[in-house]
Amino acid sequence: MSFYTPETVLCNNEVFKVMLDQNQIQSRIAELGKELDRDFEDKKPIFIGILNGAFIFLADLMRHVSIPCEVDFYKLSSYGDEKVSSGQVKQRKDIDADITGRHIILVEDIVDTGLSINYILNIVKQKNPASVSIVSLLCKKDAIKYHVDVDYVGFDIPTKFVLGYGLDYAQEGKNLAQIYVLDENSNQKD
Ligand code: 5GP
């Protein structure tokens, strides 16, 4: 099987280089899957993916989990076409599952300011689940403005704009199988 893993990417006229390669991502997700197997044994959790960004991470993560589990999705508005958040979150799709009394695992691609995950957390808690845990592939922990305890973090990363592996820039780059960051040397304007 071969995935799309170029060394560098030109997106929106800016050059991006690899920050986390395919092996790093896949082996970390395998570890997270084992932790979830252990922590949710006999709990039949419902994974709730936060669309759009989390779709690839969720698909890989669930295939590393071997306990009985279910899946559902929320969809939130995204960054738009910019590299900075609009600071506004809107729900575009609700879940279908009845989550009362169930163990919920919220799956995010990235926690930046924490605004989106707090927004979803409040909605989910109002539905009286038995427990809510958060797993995020990436966490920009120095950027968090809205406190949140992320129970399972794939990678802590610096406060830089990244793309790939489900994360886009102006809608492009989601299909990359690795995480890329702006290459500051290549983008210097002199
Ligand atoms: P927060 O609400 O925590 O500030 O941001 C979370 C959402 O913003 C993520 O689910 C993702 O859609 C988007 N986001 C945050 N940082 C980045 C980034 O570096 N790259 C991309 N492509 N999206 C990001």
Short mmCIF file of C-alpha atoms and ligand atoms in Angstrom, two decimals:
data_model
loop_
_atom_site.label_atom_id
_atom_site.label_comp_id
_atom_site.label_asym_id
_atom_site.label_seq_id
_atom_site.Cartn_x
_atom_site.Cartn_y
_atom_site.Cartn_z
CA MET A 1 0.00 0.00 0.00
CA SER A 2 1.48 3.38 -0.86
CA PHE A 3 0.19 6.65 0.50
CA TYR A 4 0.84 10.23 -0.60
CA THR A 5 4.02 11.23 1.28
CA PRO A 6 6.02 13.90 -0.61
CA GLU A 7 9.06 15.51 1.07
CA THR A 8 7.67 19.00 0.56
CA VAL A 9 4.32 20.41 -0.51
CA LEU A 10 3.35 23.63 -2.23
CA CYS A 11 0.00 24.74 -0.88
CA ASN A 12 -1.59 28.13 -1.50
CA ASN A 13 1.82 29.28 -2.86
CA GLU A 14 3.64 28.40 0.37
CA VAL A 15 6.15 25.60 0.93
CA PHE A 16 5.52 23.04 3.68
CA LYS A 17 7.97 20.40 4.97
CA VAL A 18 7.45 17.18 6.94
CA MET A 19 6.97 17.63 10.70
CA LEU A 20 5.74 14.10 11.56
CA ASP A 21 6.27 11.27 9.11
CA GLN A 22 4.03 8.33 8.38
CA ASN A 23 5.92 5.90 10.66
CA GLN A 24 5.87 8.28 13.62
CA ILE A 25 2.14 8.87 13.19
CA GLN A 26 1.20 5.23 12.72
CA SER A 27 3.27 3.89 15.62
CA ARG A 28 1.88 6.54 17.98
CA ILE A 29 -1.67 5.72 16.91
CA ALA A 30 -1.01 2.02 17.57
CA GLU A 31 0.07 2.96 21.12
CA LEU A 32 -3.07 5.07 21.61
CA GLY A 33 -5.20 2.15 20.39
CA LYS A 34 -3.64 -0.13 23.02
CA GLU A 35 -4.27 2.44 25.76
CA LEU A 36 -7.92 2.73 24.72
CA ASP A 37 -8.30 -1.06 24.61
CA ARG A 38 -7.04 -1.21 28.17
CA ASP A 39 -9.02 1.77 29.54
CA PHE A 40 -12.35 0.97 27.84
CA GLU A 41 -12.46 -2.81 28.13
CA ASP A 42 -16.08 -3.88 28.81
CA LYS A 43 -17.30 -0.28 28.34
CA LYS A 44 -18.34 -0.45 24.67
CA PRO A 45 -17.41 3.21 24.04
CA ILE A 46 -18.81 5.41 21.30
CA PHE A 47 -16.09 7.20 19.33
CA ILE A 48 -17.33 10.60 18.23
CA GLY A 49 -15.22 12.11 15.47
CA ILE A 50 -15.17 15.88 15.04
CA LEU A 51 -15.44 16.51 11.31
CA ASN A 52 -13.96 17.44 9.05
CA GLY A 53 -10.36 17.28 10.24
CA ALA A 54 -10.52 14.10 12.36
CA PHE A 55 -11.77 11.73 9.67
CA ILE A 56 -8.39 10.17 8.79
CA PHE A 57 -7.13 9.97 12.38
CA LEU A 58 -10.41 8.41 13.54
CA ALA A 59 -10.31 5.82 10.75
CA ASP A 60 -6.75 4.78 11.65
CA LEU A 61 -7.30 4.92 15.41
CA MET A 62 -10.41 2.72 15.32
CA ARG A 63 -8.54 0.05 13.36
CA HIS A 64 -6.05 -0.21 16.23
CA VAL A 65 -8.84 -0.78 18.77
CA SER A 66 -10.03 -4.34 19.30
CA ILE A 67 -12.75 -3.93 21.95
CA PRO A 68 -16.42 -3.61 20.89
CA CYS A 69 -17.12 0.04 20.04
CA GLU A 70 -19.38 2.31 17.99
CA VAL A 71 -18.84 5.49 16.00
CA ASP A 72 -20.69 8.74 15.33
CA PHE A 73 -19.80 12.25 14.14
CA TYR A 74 -20.21 15.92 14.91
CA LYS A 75 -19.32 18.41 12.23
CA LEU A 76 -18.05 21.85 13.15
CA SER A 77 -17.24 24.84 11.00
CA SER A 78 -13.55 25.00 10.18
CA TYR A 79 -10.78 27.60 9.94
CA GLY A 80 -12.19 28.76 6.63
CA ASP A 81 -9.36 29.39 4.20
CA GLU A 82 -7.07 31.14 6.66
CA LYS A 83 -4.15 30.00 8.85
CA VAL A 84 -5.67 31.54 11.97
CA SER A 85 -8.92 30.55 13.62
CA SER A 86 -11.97 32.74 13.10
CA GLY A 87 -12.57 32.38 16.84
CA GLN A 88 -16.13 31.26 16.14
CA VAL A 89 -17.46 27.72 16.24
CA LYS A 90 -20.68 26.55 14.64
CA GLN A 91 -22.19 23.09 14.71
CA ARG A 92 -23.01 21.87 11.21
CA LYS A 93 -24.02 18.28 12.01
CA ASP A 94 -25.37 16.61 15.16
CA ILE A 95 -24.76 13.03 16.27
CA ASP A 96 -27.46 10.39 15.73
CA ALA A 97 -26.63 8.11 18.67
CA ASP A 98 -28.40 8.23 22.04
CA ILE A 99 -25.38 8.73 24.30
CA THR A 100 -27.19 8.77 27.66
CA GLY A 101 -25.27 6.53 30.07
CA ARG A 102 -22.61 5.68 27.45
CA HIS A 103 -18.83 6.09 27.53
CA ILE A 104 -17.83 8.69 24.97
CA ILE A 105 -14.44 9.20 23.33
CA LEU A 106 -14.27 12.52 21.48
CA VAL A 107 -11.76 12.34 18.64
CA GLU A 108 -10.11 15.58 17.46
CA ASP A 109 -7.39 16.13 14.89
CA ILE A 110 -5.84 19.05 16.73
CA VAL A 111 -6.47 21.13 19.84
CA ASP A 112 -5.29 24.70 19.27
CA THR A 113 -6.99 27.32 21.48
CA GLY A 114 -9.33 24.65 22.90
CA LEU A 115 -12.43 26.55 21.78
CA SER A 116 -13.87 23.81 19.53
CA ILE A 117 -13.37 20.93 21.94
CA ASN A 118 -14.87 22.93 24.84
CA TYR A 119 -17.87 23.73 22.66
CA ILE A 120 -18.44 20.04 21.88
CA LEU A 121 -17.71 18.97 25.45
CA ASN A 122 -20.50 21.23 26.75
CA ILE A 123 -22.99 19.84 24.23
CA VAL A 124 -22.02 16.22 24.98
CA LYS A 125 -22.15 16.63 28.77
CA GLN A 126 -25.72 17.94 28.55
CA LYS A 127 -26.73 14.55 27.09
CA ASN A 128 -25.75 12.74 30.33
CA PRO A 129 -23.13 10.26 29.13
CA ALA A 130 -21.50 7.91 31.67
CA SER A 131 -18.08 9.45 30.88
CA VAL A 132 -16.42 11.69 28.31
CA SER A 133 -12.77 11.35 27.30
CA ILE A 134 -10.86 13.31 24.69
CA VAL A 135 -8.25 12.01 22.28
CA SER A 136 -6.44 14.41 19.96
CA LEU A 137 -3.72 13.50 17.50
CA LEU A 138 -2.06 16.90 17.94
CA CYS A 139 -2.07 19.44 20.74
CA LYS A 140 -0.63 22.97 20.55
CA LYS A 141 -0.40 23.19 24.31
CA ASP A 142 1.14 26.68 24.37
CA ALA A 143 -1.80 28.00 22.33
CA ILE A 144 -4.57 26.83 24.67
CA LYS A 145 -6.77 29.71 25.80
CA TYR A 146 -9.83 27.70 26.86
CA HIS A 147 -8.75 25.16 29.46
CA VAL A 148 -9.33 21.54 28.56
CA ASP A 149 -7.90 18.24 29.80
CA VAL A 150 -6.97 16.18 26.76
CA ASP A 151 -6.83 12.61 28.07
CA TYR A 152 -4.89 11.09 25.16
CA VAL A 153 -2.50 13.24 23.09
CA GLY A 154 -0.71 11.86 20.05
CA PHE A 155 1.90 14.61 19.80
CA ASP A 156 2.45 17.97 21.51
CA ILE A 157 3.49 20.39 18.78
CA PRO A 158 4.64 24.04 18.73
CA THR A 159 2.17 26.83 17.96
CA LYS A 160 2.61 26.62 14.19
CA PHE A 161 0.16 26.05 11.37
CA VAL A 162 0.25 22.46 10.12
CA LEU A 163 -1.48 20.54 7.36
CA GLY A 164 -1.89 17.00 6.11
CA TYR A 165 -3.42 13.83 7.51
CA GLY A 166 -6.93 15.31 7.42
CA LEU A 167 -5.90 18.91 8.13
CA ASP A 168 -6.22 21.32 5.22
CA TYR A 169 -5.05 24.73 4.14
CA ALA A 170 -7.69 26.49 2.06
CA GLN A 171 -9.28 23.05 1.52
CA GLU A 172 -6.07 21.45 0.19
CA GLY A 173 -3.71 18.94 1.79
CA LYS A 174 -6.13 16.65 3.62
CA ASN A 175 -4.98 13.69 1.50
CA LEU A 176 -1.35 13.90 2.64
CA ALA A 177 -0.42 10.91 4.82
CA GLN A 178 1.97 12.94 7.01
CA ILE A 179 1.86 16.18 9.00
CA TYR A 180 3.57 19.18 7.37
CA VAL A 181 4.61 22.58 8.73
CA LEU A 182 5.44 25.83 6.95
CA ASP A 183 9.08 25.79 5.82
CA GLU A 184 10.19 29.22 7.03
CA ASN A 185 13.47 29.11 5.05
CA SER A 186 11.74 28.45 1.74
CA ASN A 187 9.09 31.09 2.34
CA GLN A 188 11.38 33.99 3.27
CA LYS A 189 10.64 37.05 1.18
CA ASP A 190 13.71 39.26 0.55
P1 5GP B 1 -9.37 25.38 18.36
O1 5GP B 1 -10.86 25.54 18.44
O2 5GP B 1 -8.80 24.46 19.40
O3 5GP B 1 -8.67 26.73 18.37
O4 5GP B 1 -9.03 24.80 16.94
C1 5GP B 1 -9.41 23.51 16.60
C2 5GP B 1 -9.70 23.36 15.14
O5 5GP B 1 -9.03 24.37 14.36
C3 5GP B 1 -9.17 22.04 14.64
O6 5GP B 1 -10.14 21.03 14.74
C4 5GP B 1 -8.78 22.35 13.21
O7 5GP B 1 -9.89 22.21 12.35
C5 5GP B 1 -8.38 23.80 13.24
N1 5GP B 1 -6.93 23.97 13.40
C6 5GP B 1 -6.24 24.33 14.53
N2 5GP B 1 -4.92 24.41 14.28
C7 5GP B 1 -4.75 24.08 12.99
C8 5GP B 1 -3.59 23.96 12.15
O8 5GP B 1 -2.42 24.17 12.53
N3 5GP B 1 -3.81 23.56 10.86
C9 5GP B 1 -5.07 23.34 10.36
N4 5GP B 1 -5.16 22.96 9.09
N5 5GP B 1 -6.18 23.44 11.12
C10 5GP B 1 -6.02 23.80 12.43
#
